[in-house]
Amino acid sequence: MTDQGMFGARGTGDTSGYGGLVRTAASTGSSERPYGSYFDEVADDLERAYPLFSEAIERVVVDRGELTLHVKRDKLVEVSMILRDTLKFEMCMGVSGVHYPADSGRELHAVYPLLSITNNRRIRLEVSVPDSDAHIPSLVEVWAGNNWHERETFDMFGIIFDGHPGLTRILMPDDWQGHPQRKDYSLGGIPVEYKGATTPPPSERRNYK
Amino acid sequence: MTTFDPYAPSRDTTEGTVYSVTGGDWDSLVQEIGSTKEERVVVNMGPQHPSTHGVLRLVLELEGETVTEARCGIGYLHTGIEKNMEYRSWTQGTTFVTRMDYLGPLFNETAYCLAVEKLLGITNDVPERASVIRVMMMELNRISSHMVALGTGALELGAISPMFFAFREREIVLDIFEMISGLRMNMAYVRPGGVQQDLPAGAIPKIRDAVKLMRKNFKDNTTLLVGNSIWMKRTQGIGYLDLAGCTTLGITGPVLRSTGLPWDLRKVQPYCGYENYEFDVITADTCDVYGRFLIRMNELEQSLRIVEQALDKLEKLEGAPVMVADKKIAWPAQLAVGGDGMGNSLDHIREIMGTSMESLIHHFKLVTEGFHVPAGQVYAAIESPRGELGAHIVSDGGTRPYRMHFREPSFNNLQATSAMSEGGMIADIIGAVASIDPVMGGVDR
């Protein structure tokens, strides 16, 4: 892993001219009722079906016409089961990891977009865990299709999904070091060895600074 | 093994004897296996194999010819597109996403741009003409993508003629793409806020002719395959996956519709104005490869219907803008297709280099730095030829995406390989995988 990214880019590589200013991704505050659209109905149904609602759901965010439920990780499986069986969110469209290094204590987020075919609705679950204890319960038991998505998120972010039937790397080679899509993993290259000759990575060959 | 065989050398491991078959001559291997008492054979198929639909590796455990376990190995085409996009401006992102699922570039671009527009809050400001062009291009792209699915699927099952016809039709579509965007594939034509440039003069009559020609040509493949007894024997009852299997595995697209569920995001959650087009959602109730094949065949006609309606709309919208009016977002370069492909129009270069310094500054700022996108996260989904293509984008308010993730239908649907093929014959795996129609560029990203 190189200290400096390709093309001399650091961080997000924002070239807007304010080189010294570091932009940190701010988390939006929770939304107040009424949420609008079908979101109130979803929240009401979930509260009725799940008595521990206020304990399990940390925040409810409605932004740009989308509902996000921030769920505590130890309640994730219970909430998912109720969303699947009672609220008819039959499909989970995978997992997307996000790394917020500045958000101390909640550095790693896992985002699950859910789809209800019965009610034609979409919501999103979000779980955040500290980098030092990057464990999230696996949802493969609830939605089997999450299998590969969780493997990908493990591969790219190093989030360990407890209870996953076979949590191994999926896109990167098995012996790869590090988790490439984390923010502390800079864009760069590794030396390529072919027929005995070694070619250095682009980040070391050229410097566009 | 007593003598060294150059076609099938073997070595003994703790797991048993491993044979590496490198030549085309399988006879010696078959003989060798026949002499052992072991019935269980583990076969590694791919990633370089003409029947695995790209660089897909299948690890198959066989009892005789019956598959007892099938596992996929992927990642051979991983290019780090999601990571790379965090280092490029929002507009540059289109050139990356277009290379993911290389058979459906316009779908990748549109899903990405719809998500960016949602983050910017300009979904309703995208001009109607741009949306109509997007729809037309996507439906043409659906035809070319389904053509590859049908052609390669048939080829993998041993039928060569359907592939010739399919690629002939695909060529017509690619020629249209070349006429409009200057490129046949990976065109980065859809941009946040609209499309890169308007249709060239005379495009609409040419597309109308192409639609007529394709409608006539499609009959060649229909008569070849629909009701063909060999084709039906190879596809009926193969790769079975019912509705419960599809929902738990998150399967969408033709595989889901082959269970009889008319789930098509163009109808149920319309985007780009799909609610204004008349078309049918094609379903089958057989849950098998043949059903999925029929769905793709019939979707071709529906796509042609949508293209015709889009052309009617475009004639009425002649001269309307194809990019948002906001000059802080719209790409300043007035692009044009020249003799050597697409580039800045000469008039625009004359203006920024010769007459207006402000135009040059504006152009330079927007092209090198890009525009800012308000912080937040969105998920935008569209119906790609393979199912739900979702773009999850997180912005920190900067000029580059903070995090990009694509919910690729190929990636997700490929998980069904085990469920579709275990317990069946080894020859039927090929049909099952072909009916999922995975594009490895999309799977691995």
XYZ file of C-alpha atoms in Angstrom:
654
model
C 0.000 0.000 0.000
C 1.467 3.347 -0.961
C 1.227 6.421 1.197
C 0.178 8.607 -1.664
C -2.526 7.920 -4.166
C -2.315 7.897 -7.905
C -2.059 11.274 -9.665
C -0.950 12.817 -6.356
C -4.501 12.612 -4.996
C -5.080 12.391 -1.273
C -8.338 11.745 0.541
C -11.224 12.152 -1.846
C -8.950 14.030 -4.201
C -11.203 17.075 -4.153
C -9.532 19.656 -6.360
C -11.878 22.523 -5.576
C -8.985 24.740 -4.577
C -9.396 24.661 -0.810
C -6.486 22.276 -0.370
C -6.027 22.913 3.331
C -9.661 22.454 4.247
C -10.629 18.915 5.079
C -14.223 18.088 4.410
C -15.794 15.483 6.663
C -18.972 13.735 5.711
C -21.581 15.014 8.131
C -24.374 12.726 9.220
C -27.807 14.232 8.775
C -29.902 14.580 11.933
C -33.038 12.564 12.496
C -36.272 13.595 10.852
C -39.444 14.647 12.655
C -42.881 13.292 11.996
C -44.780 13.448 9.731
C -42.273 11.823 7.413
C -44.552 12.081 4.406
C -45.362 9.568 1.668
C -45.819 5.999 2.959
C -43.002 6.418 5.471
C -45.310 7.182 8.419
C -47.260 4.028 7.662
C -44.086 1.939 7.556
C -42.900 3.427 10.872
C -46.329 2.872 12.485
C -46.541 -0.704 11.257
C -43.064 -1.449 12.517
C -43.790 0.098 15.914
C -46.948 -1.998 16.235
C -45.246 -5.194 15.164
C -42.064 -4.627 17.144
C -42.480 -3.411 20.735
C -38.772 -2.650 21.122
C -38.925 -0.138 18.254
C -37.626 2.871 20.165
C -34.803 0.800 21.595
C -33.700 -0.766 18.310
C -34.091 2.170 15.942
C -31.537 4.858 16.735
C -32.684 7.369 14.174
C -35.203 7.734 11.405
C -34.003 9.866 8.509
C -36.125 11.000 5.598
C -34.047 12.621 2.911
C -34.677 13.156 -0.818
C -37.802 11.017 -0.695
C -36.093 8.032 0.891
C -36.543 6.566 4.347
C -33.530 5.327 6.307
C -33.861 3.440 9.566
C -30.668 3.434 11.605
C -30.758 0.121 13.441
C -28.641 -1.018 16.388
C -26.585 -3.974 15.299
C -27.736 -6.351 18.059
C -31.355 -5.819 16.965
C -30.695 -6.000 13.228
C -31.784 -9.604 12.699
C -34.996 -9.187 14.735
C -35.952 -6.000 12.901
C -35.164 -7.596 9.533
C -37.329 -10.631 10.307
C -40.288 -8.401 11.159
C -39.720 -6.231 8.109
C -39.652 -9.322 5.932
C -42.556 -11.259 7.434
C -44.953 -8.629 8.781
C -44.196 -5.591 6.659
C -43.599 -7.708 3.529
C -40.173 -6.454 2.530
C -39.512 -9.651 0.625
C -36.265 -8.613 -0.951
C -33.034 -7.142 0.278
C -31.096 -5.565 -2.546
C -27.716 -6.239 -0.980
C -25.280 -4.481 1.304
C -23.224 -1.410 0.628
C -20.457 -0.518 3.031
C -19.442 3.082 3.701
C -16.349 4.118 5.616
C -16.486 7.376 7.611
C -13.068 7.576 9.318
C -13.977 10.897 10.979
C -17.142 9.555 12.614
C -15.362 8.127 15.649
C -17.029 5.142 17.243
C -19.195 4.559 14.143
C -16.611 4.437 11.392
C -18.077 1.615 9.350
C -21.625 1.679 8.041
C -23.532 -1.068 6.268
C -26.486 0.046 4.178
C -29.252 -2.387 3.186
C -31.819 -1.246 0.580
C -35.061 -3.202 1.069
C -37.828 -3.731 -1.455
C -41.414 -4.735 -0.854
C -43.024 -6.311 -3.897
C -46.394 -6.679 -2.150
C -46.682 -2.976 -1.284
C -44.311 -1.612 -3.942
C -42.209 0.242 -1.378
C -38.565 0.841 -0.650
C -36.817 1.626 2.608
C -33.231 1.455 3.755
C -31.603 0.042 6.869
C -28.302 1.407 8.095
C -26.074 -0.099 10.756
C -22.961 1.609 12.066
C -20.166 -0.052 14.007
C -16.783 1.083 15.339
C -13.697 0.186 13.351
C -12.188 -1.512 16.412
C -15.135 -3.902 16.654
C -16.327 -4.292 13.080
C -18.869 -7.053 13.628
C -22.425 -7.057 12.246
C -24.780 -10.028 12.425
C -25.272 -11.679 9.051
C -28.637 -11.420 7.331
C -28.099 -14.485 5.124
C -30.600 -16.377 7.302
C -33.223 -13.722 6.543
C -32.448 -12.996 2.906
C -30.248 -15.697 1.378
C -29.311 -13.377 -1.478
C -27.227 -11.300 0.919
C -24.585 -14.014 0.894
C -22.370 -12.606 -1.851
C -23.139 -8.989 -0.958
C -21.867 -9.527 2.596
C -18.783 -11.261 1.248
C -18.146 -8.278 -0.990
C -18.557 -5.828 1.890
C -16.184 -7.919 3.993
C -13.729 -7.999 1.109
C -13.837 -4.260 0.511
C -14.308 -2.868 4.038
C -13.320 -5.609 6.472
C -16.723 -5.707 8.174
C -17.148 -9.176 9.690
C -20.652 -10.541 9.296
C -21.141 -12.931 12.210
C -23.034 -16.074 11.297
C -22.264 -15.882 7.573
C -21.929 -19.428 6.170
C -18.608 -18.751 4.434
C -17.213 -15.278 4.825
C -14.305 -15.219 2.379
C -13.030 -12.701 -0.126
C -15.055 -12.667 -3.310
C -13.662 -10.084 -5.736
C -10.085 -9.638 -4.542
C -7.597 -12.552 -4.551
C -7.733 -14.739 -1.435
C -4.287 -13.661 -0.235
C -4.868 -9.928 -0.669
C -3.710 -7.633 2.122
C -6.096 -4.941 3.306
C -9.601 -3.888 2.332
C -9.412 -1.707 -0.787
C -12.518 0.465 -0.495
C -11.725 1.807 2.947
C -10.771 5.461 3.007
C -7.397 4.715 4.604
C -6.498 2.502 1.639
C -5.188 4.880 -0.960
C -5.735 4.524 -4.654
C -2.549 3.205 -6.107
C -1.100 0.085 -7.511
C 0.855 -2.988 -6.744
C 3.883 -4.156 -8.693
C 3.009 -6.544 -11.486
C 5.193 -9.557 -11.993
C 5.080 -11.198 -15.383
C 7.542 -13.776 -16.683
C 10.176 -12.849 -14.126
C 10.154 -9.094 -14.779
C 8.548 -6.687 -12.327
C 6.752 -3.545 -13.401
C 6.232 -0.948 -10.663
C 2.683 0.311 -10.065
C 1.543 3.434 -11.938
C 1.600 5.461 -8.736
C 5.342 4.932 -8.511
C 6.075 5.188 -12.195
C 4.689 8.648 -12.724
C 3.735 11.517 -10.520
C 1.257 14.046 -11.746
C 1.737 16.473 -8.880
C -1.270 -43.403 -14.936
C 1.598 -45.312 -16.442
C 2.831 -43.089 -19.264
C 3.037 -39.309 -19.445
C 0.196 -37.897 -21.458
C 0.853 -34.404 -22.842
C -2.894 -33.714 -22.995
C -3.805 -34.734 -19.468
C -0.841 -34.765 -17.075
C -1.715 -35.784 -13.530
C -0.305 -35.363 -10.036
C -1.376 -36.845 -6.737
C -2.521 -34.558 -3.916
C -4.095 -35.113 -0.506
C -7.487 -34.502 -2.144
C -6.926 -37.176 -4.768
C -5.445 -37.157 -8.252
C -5.557 -33.831 -10.078
C -5.589 -33.841 -13.883
C -4.852 -30.704 -15.901
C -6.536 -30.944 -19.253
C -4.955 -28.468 -21.622
C -5.550 -29.931 -25.052
C -8.763 -30.700 -26.842
C -8.325 -34.431 -26.401
C -10.378 -35.632 -23.460
C -10.211 -39.313 -24.376
C -7.175 -40.100 -22.281
C -8.712 -38.367 -19.266
C -11.984 -40.244 -19.611
C -10.063 -43.506 -19.860
C -8.062 -42.644 -16.801
C -11.131 -41.768 -14.738
C -12.859 -44.909 -15.926
C -10.086 -47.018 -14.424
C -10.584 -45.603 -10.898
C -13.350 -46.767 -8.583
C -14.137 -43.219 -7.429
C -17.447 -41.925 -8.828
C -17.076 -38.434 -7.350
C -15.173 -36.038 -9.587
C -14.538 -32.344 -8.973
C -14.281 -30.424 -12.213
C -12.973 -26.905 -12.469
C -14.587 -25.169 -15.417
C -13.270 -21.827 -16.499
C -12.460 -18.999 -15.940
C -11.250 -19.283 -19.537
C -13.934 -21.416 -21.074
C -16.080 -20.774 -24.159
C -19.308 -21.821 -22.424
C -19.122 -19.980 -19.118
C -20.403 -16.686 -20.492
C -17.245 -14.714 -19.734
C -14.500 -15.151 -17.162
C -16.667 -17.120 -14.776
C -15.168 -20.059 -12.929
C -17.450 -22.930 -12.025
C -16.318 -25.567 -9.549
C -18.521 -28.602 -10.058
C -18.742 -31.721 -7.972
C -20.052 -34.570 -10.071
C -21.373 -38.041 -9.440
C -21.189 -39.497 -12.893
C -22.894 -36.832 -14.992
C -25.052 -35.485 -12.170
C -24.010 -32.247 -10.504
C -24.063 -32.547 -6.721
C -22.519 -29.177 -5.980
C -21.918 -26.123 -8.119
C -19.965 -23.119 -6.888
C -19.013 -19.945 -8.720
C -15.637 -18.275 -8.579
C -15.750 -14.624 -9.603
C -13.516 -11.588 -9.387
C -11.378 -12.205 -12.470
C -12.606 -8.974 -14.039
C -12.496 -6.799 -10.923
C -11.176 -3.400 -11.948
C -11.987 -1.304 -8.887
C -14.468 0.949 -10.666
C -16.225 1.936 -7.425
C -12.936 2.922 -5.787
C -11.672 4.770 -8.838
C -14.811 6.868 -9.050
C -14.066 8.354 -5.635
C -11.095 10.048 -7.306
C -12.905 11.456 -10.323
C -15.466 14.207 -10.751
C -19.181 13.421 -10.916
C -19.247 13.816 -14.699
C -16.168 11.659 -15.208
C -18.022 8.925 -13.324
C -20.126 8.163 -16.401
C -17.039 6.973 -18.279
C -16.385 4.477 -15.494
C -19.878 3.120 -14.949
C -20.427 2.586 -18.650
C -17.677 -0.065 -18.559
C -19.235 -2.182 -15.801
C -21.926 -4.154 -17.582
C -20.454 -3.711 -21.041
C -23.541 -5.068 -22.803
C -25.812 -2.490 -21.185
C -23.690 0.672 -20.956
C -26.645 3.039 -21.227
C -28.366 1.397 -18.274
C -25.317 1.859 -16.072
C -25.039 5.484 -17.093
C -28.726 6.184 -16.581
C -28.841 4.529 -13.139
C -25.804 6.547 -12.095
C -27.120 9.820 -13.504
C -30.582 9.351 -11.966
C -28.897 8.879 -8.586
C -26.687 11.958 -9.028
C -29.690 14.003 -10.146
C -31.615 12.839 -7.089
C -28.733 13.982 -4.879
C -28.640 17.326 -6.675
C -32.429 17.642 -6.396
C -32.802 18.301 -10.130
C -34.776 15.185 -11.073
C -37.680 17.300 -12.308
C -35.444 19.802 -14.098
C -34.046 17.272 -16.562
C -35.508 18.319 -19.941
C -38.161 16.068 -21.407
C -36.219 15.598 -24.632
C -33.256 14.275 -22.642
C -35.479 11.758 -20.838
C -37.049 10.622 -24.112
C -33.607 10.165 -25.685
C -32.517 8.190 -22.624
C -35.545 5.923 -22.929
C -34.986 5.407 -26.639
C -31.300 4.637 -26.175
C -31.980 2.288 -23.265
C -34.586 0.331 -25.212
C -32.268 0.004 -28.208
C -29.618 -1.126 -25.769
C -32.023 -3.663 -24.292
C -32.411 -5.124 -27.784
C -28.660 -5.398 -28.345
C -28.149 -6.864 -24.878
C -30.932 -9.442 -25.256
C -29.496 -10.299 -28.660
C -26.159 -11.190 -27.106
C -27.957 -13.156 -24.384
C -29.915 -15.142 -26.965
C -27.053 -15.552 -29.422
C -24.400 -16.633 -26.939
C -26.918 -18.696 -24.975
C -27.822 -20.614 -28.114
C -24.178 -20.926 -29.123
C -23.268 -22.364 -25.749
C -25.950 -24.997 -26.199
C -24.583 -25.874 -29.621
C -26.686 -23.800 -32.030
C -24.588 -21.521 -34.203
C -27.075 -19.898 -36.600
C -29.031 -17.974 -33.907
C -25.796 -16.265 -32.941
C -25.203 -15.064 -36.506
C -28.704 -13.597 -36.662
C -28.422 -12.103 -33.183
C -25.146 -10.353 -33.895
C -26.521 -9.080 -37.192
C -29.323 -7.328 -35.287
C -26.936 -6.091 -32.610
C -24.831 -4.510 -35.342
C -27.829 -2.426 -36.454
C -28.230 -1.092 -32.908
C -24.524 -0.409 -32.480
C -24.513 1.531 -35.737
C -27.272 3.747 -34.324
C -25.238 4.290 -31.158
C -22.231 5.208 -33.252
C -24.258 7.678 -35.271
C -25.620 9.362 -32.137
C -22.722 9.314 -29.701
C -19.699 8.567 -31.872
C -19.078 5.303 -30.054
C -20.491 1.812 -30.377
C -19.979 0.732 -26.772
C -19.024 2.435 -23.505
C -20.203 5.759 -24.861
C -20.671 7.810 -21.651
C -23.592 9.380 -23.480
C -25.914 9.940 -20.530
C -24.586 12.677 -18.266
C -25.832 14.102 -14.957
C -28.469 16.614 -15.995
C -29.328 15.182 -19.406
C -27.438 13.666 -22.291
C -24.115 14.607 -23.792
C -25.463 15.961 -27.091
C -28.584 16.078 -29.198
C -29.367 13.590 -31.946
C -27.582 14.363 -35.224
C -29.590 15.557 -38.223
C -31.477 12.791 -39.967
C -31.237 10.403 -37.017
C -34.968 9.855 -36.541
C -35.721 8.524 -40.073
C -32.658 6.285 -39.865
C -33.791 4.821 -36.542
C -37.298 4.309 -37.972
C -35.807 2.320 -40.860
C -33.708 0.301 -38.408
C -36.783 -0.500 -36.307
C -38.602 -1.758 -39.405
C -35.618 -3.853 -40.427
C -35.182 -5.330 -36.966
C -38.860 -6.208 -36.675
C -38.534 -8.143 -39.922
C -35.206 -9.734 -38.914
C -36.366 -10.897 -35.486
C -38.565 -13.444 -37.242
C -35.449 -15.353 -38.344
C -34.512 -16.237 -34.799
C -38.116 -16.787 -33.781
C -38.676 -19.344 -36.501
C -35.341 -20.988 -35.724
C -35.819 -21.462 -32.014
C -39.411 -21.054 -30.812
C -40.989 -24.488 -30.890
C -37.743 -26.098 -32.137
C -37.826 -29.556 -30.572
C -34.057 -29.792 -29.961
C -34.025 -26.326 -28.416
C -37.011 -27.163 -26.220
C -35.426 -30.411 -25.045
C -32.328 -28.525 -24.000
C -34.204 -25.711 -22.233
C -37.585 -26.889 -20.916
C -37.591 -27.801 -17.241
C -33.915 -26.807 -16.984
C -32.596 -24.298 -14.460
C -35.788 -24.343 -12.416
C -36.175 -21.514 -9.885
C -39.568 -20.602 -8.467
C -40.861 -17.352 -6.977
C -39.885 -18.165 -3.389
C -36.357 -18.933 -4.557
C -36.207 -15.699 -6.498
C -37.357 -13.472 -3.633
C -35.046 -14.982 -1.060
C -32.106 -14.729 -3.445
C -33.089 -11.201 -4.501
C -33.401 -12.236 -8.149
C -34.981 -9.729 -10.525
C -35.346 -9.317 -14.263
C -36.301 -12.047 -16.761
C -35.536 -14.798 -14.214
C -38.095 -13.336 -11.787
C -40.615 -12.738 -14.574
C -40.243 -16.378 -15.688
C -42.033 -17.306 -12.440
C -45.118 -15.410 -13.602
C -44.628 -12.285 -11.481
C -44.995 -9.183 -13.678
C -42.339 -7.194 -11.805
C -40.752 -4.606 -14.051
C -39.490 -1.337 -12.553
C -40.436 0.472 -15.760
C -44.072 -0.238 -14.877
C -44.153 -0.372 -11.078
C -41.680 2.371 -10.198
C -41.385 4.384 -13.416
C -38.385 6.644 -14.065
C -37.413 8.765 -17.094
C -41.139 9.070 -17.908
C -41.769 5.374 -18.611
C -45.340 5.875 -17.356
C -46.044 7.700 -20.642
C -45.255 4.735 -22.871
C -47.486 1.828 -23.786
C -45.854 -1.551 -23.448
C -46.541 -4.930 -21.881
C -44.592 -6.680 -19.161
C -43.770 -10.103 -20.545
C -43.982 -13.062 -18.190
C -43.811 -16.822 -18.386
C -44.944 -19.348 -15.784
C -42.510 -22.166 -16.455
C -39.669 -20.986 -14.141
C -37.184 -22.546 -16.584
C -34.638 -21.630 -19.240
C -37.219 -21.845 -22.025
C -39.497 -19.367 -20.218
C -36.655 -16.900 -19.803
C -35.755 -17.322 -23.469
C -39.349 -16.579 -24.516
C -39.432 -13.521 -22.236
C -36.310 -12.092 -23.853
C -37.647 -12.814 -27.353
C -40.933 -11.066 -26.621
C -39.316 -8.140 -24.835
C -37.579 -7.296 -28.111
C -40.923 -6.403 -29.676
C -41.940 -4.375 -26.597
C -38.665 -2.451 -26.806
C -39.326 -1.684 -30.457
C -42.777 -0.380 -29.495
C -41.218 1.938 -26.914
C -38.587 3.136 -29.394
C -41.329 4.015 -31.906
C -43.262 5.976 -29.285
C -40.066 7.731 -28.242
C -39.391 8.697 -31.859
C -42.894 10.198 -32.119
C -42.225 12.228 -28.985
C -38.816 13.340 -30.254
C -40.346 14.661 -33.479
C -42.644 16.851 -31.387
C -39.746 17.989 -29.162
C -37.476 18.990 -32.061
C -35.032 21.670 -30.954
C -35.795 21.350 -27.228
C -32.831 21.303 -24.799
C -31.174 18.014 -23.833
C -29.339 19.302 -20.750
C -30.474 21.098 -17.596
C -30.505 24.867 -17.901
C -28.301 25.318 -14.814
C -24.902 26.340 -16.184
C -23.286 25.296 -12.899
C -24.041 21.682 -13.747
C -24.366 21.418 -17.510
C -21.144 20.411 -19.195
C -19.962 23.558 -21.028
C -18.335 21.775 -23.934
C -20.589 21.798 -26.969
C -19.795 18.331 -28.183
C -20.196 17.175 -31.740
C -19.526 14.002 -33.668
C -16.841 14.671 -36.234
C -15.099 12.520 -38.810
C -12.783 11.126 -36.121
C -15.413 10.513 -33.435
C -16.810 12.743 -30.742
C -15.144 15.906 -29.450
C -15.635 19.596 -28.720
C -17.410 21.408 -31.525
C -15.208 23.780 -33.484
C -17.585 26.682 -32.810
C -17.204 26.164 -29.082
C -13.412 26.027 -29.283
C -13.435 29.220 -31.343
C -15.552 30.931 -28.698
C -13.546 29.941 -25.623
C -10.149 30.371 -27.241
C -10.809 33.449 -29.302
C -13.612 35.632 -28.014
C -14.686 35.031 -24.417
C -12.247 34.633 -21.562
C -15.130 34.128 -19.099
C -16.345 31.183 -21.148
C -12.857 29.712 -21.018
C -12.660 30.121 -17.223
C -16.114 28.621 -16.799
C -15.243 25.727 -19.081
C -11.934 25.128 -17.304
C -13.426 25.270 -13.803
C -16.324 22.960 -14.570
C -14.284 20.437 -16.524
C -11.312 20.175 -14.173
C -13.027 20.717 -10.828
C -16.583 19.664 -11.570
C -19.709 20.661 -9.679
C -20.521 20.208 -5.995
C -23.232 17.772 -4.986
C -25.036 18.349 -1.655
C -24.189 15.838 1.077
C -26.439 12.825 1.565
C -27.104 9.372 0.227
C -29.544 8.049 -2.351
C -30.424 4.784 -4.042
C -31.772 4.871 -7.584
C -32.865 1.709 -9.347
C -33.745 0.977 -12.962
C -34.769 -2.117 -14.889
C -31.697 -3.244 -16.788
C -31.906 -6.219 -19.201
C -30.754 -8.413 -16.318
C -32.895 -7.019 -13.511
C -32.719 -4.291 -10.925
C -29.635 -2.158 -11.387
C -29.310 0.061 -8.333
C -26.884 2.874 -7.676
C -26.168 3.727 -4.055
C -24.268 6.992 -3.925
C -23.015 8.881 -0.900
C -21.859 12.474 -1.264
C -19.990 14.538 1.305
C -20.802 17.747 -0.538
C -17.653 17.683 -2.630
C -16.921 17.524 -6.307
C -16.353 13.769 -6.227
C -18.460 10.878 -4.970
C -17.706 9.909 -1.374
C -18.834 6.348 -1.999
C -20.331 4.616 -4.998
C -21.840 1.203 -4.932
C -23.672 -0.582 -7.682
C -26.209 -3.238 -6.964
C -25.459 -5.215 -10.089
C -28.180 -7.651 -11.164
C -25.604 -10.005 -12.709
C -23.660 -10.193 -9.446
C -26.761 -10.938 -7.438
C -28.415 -13.311 -9.905
C -25.318 -15.431 -10.396
C -25.898 -16.693 -6.851
C -28.774 -18.722 -8.246
C -26.375 -20.994 -10.186
C -26.245 -23.523 -7.351
C -30.007 -23.579 -6.842
C -30.654 -23.900 -10.574
C -28.150 -26.595 -11.417
C -27.534 -28.859 -8.422
C -29.184 -32.226 -8.967
C -29.243 -31.731 -12.726
C -26.947 -32.883 -15.484
C -23.610 -31.237 -16.131
C -24.666 -30.242 -19.653
C -27.634 -28.301 -18.260
C -25.486 -25.971 -16.157
C -24.531 -24.186 -19.349
C -28.170 -23.518 -20.182
C -28.940 -22.416 -16.630
C -26.051 -19.949 -16.463
C -26.859 -18.630 -19.944
C -30.470 -17.994 -18.851
C -29.239 -15.834 -15.945
C -27.275 -13.915 -18.577
C -24.498 -12.691 -16.300
C -22.094 -10.125 -17.682
C -18.844 -10.553 -15.833
C -17.855 -6.912 -16.251
C -20.900 -6.086 -14.148
C -20.417 -8.935 -11.704
C -16.864 -7.985 -10.814
C -16.909 -4.249 -11.478
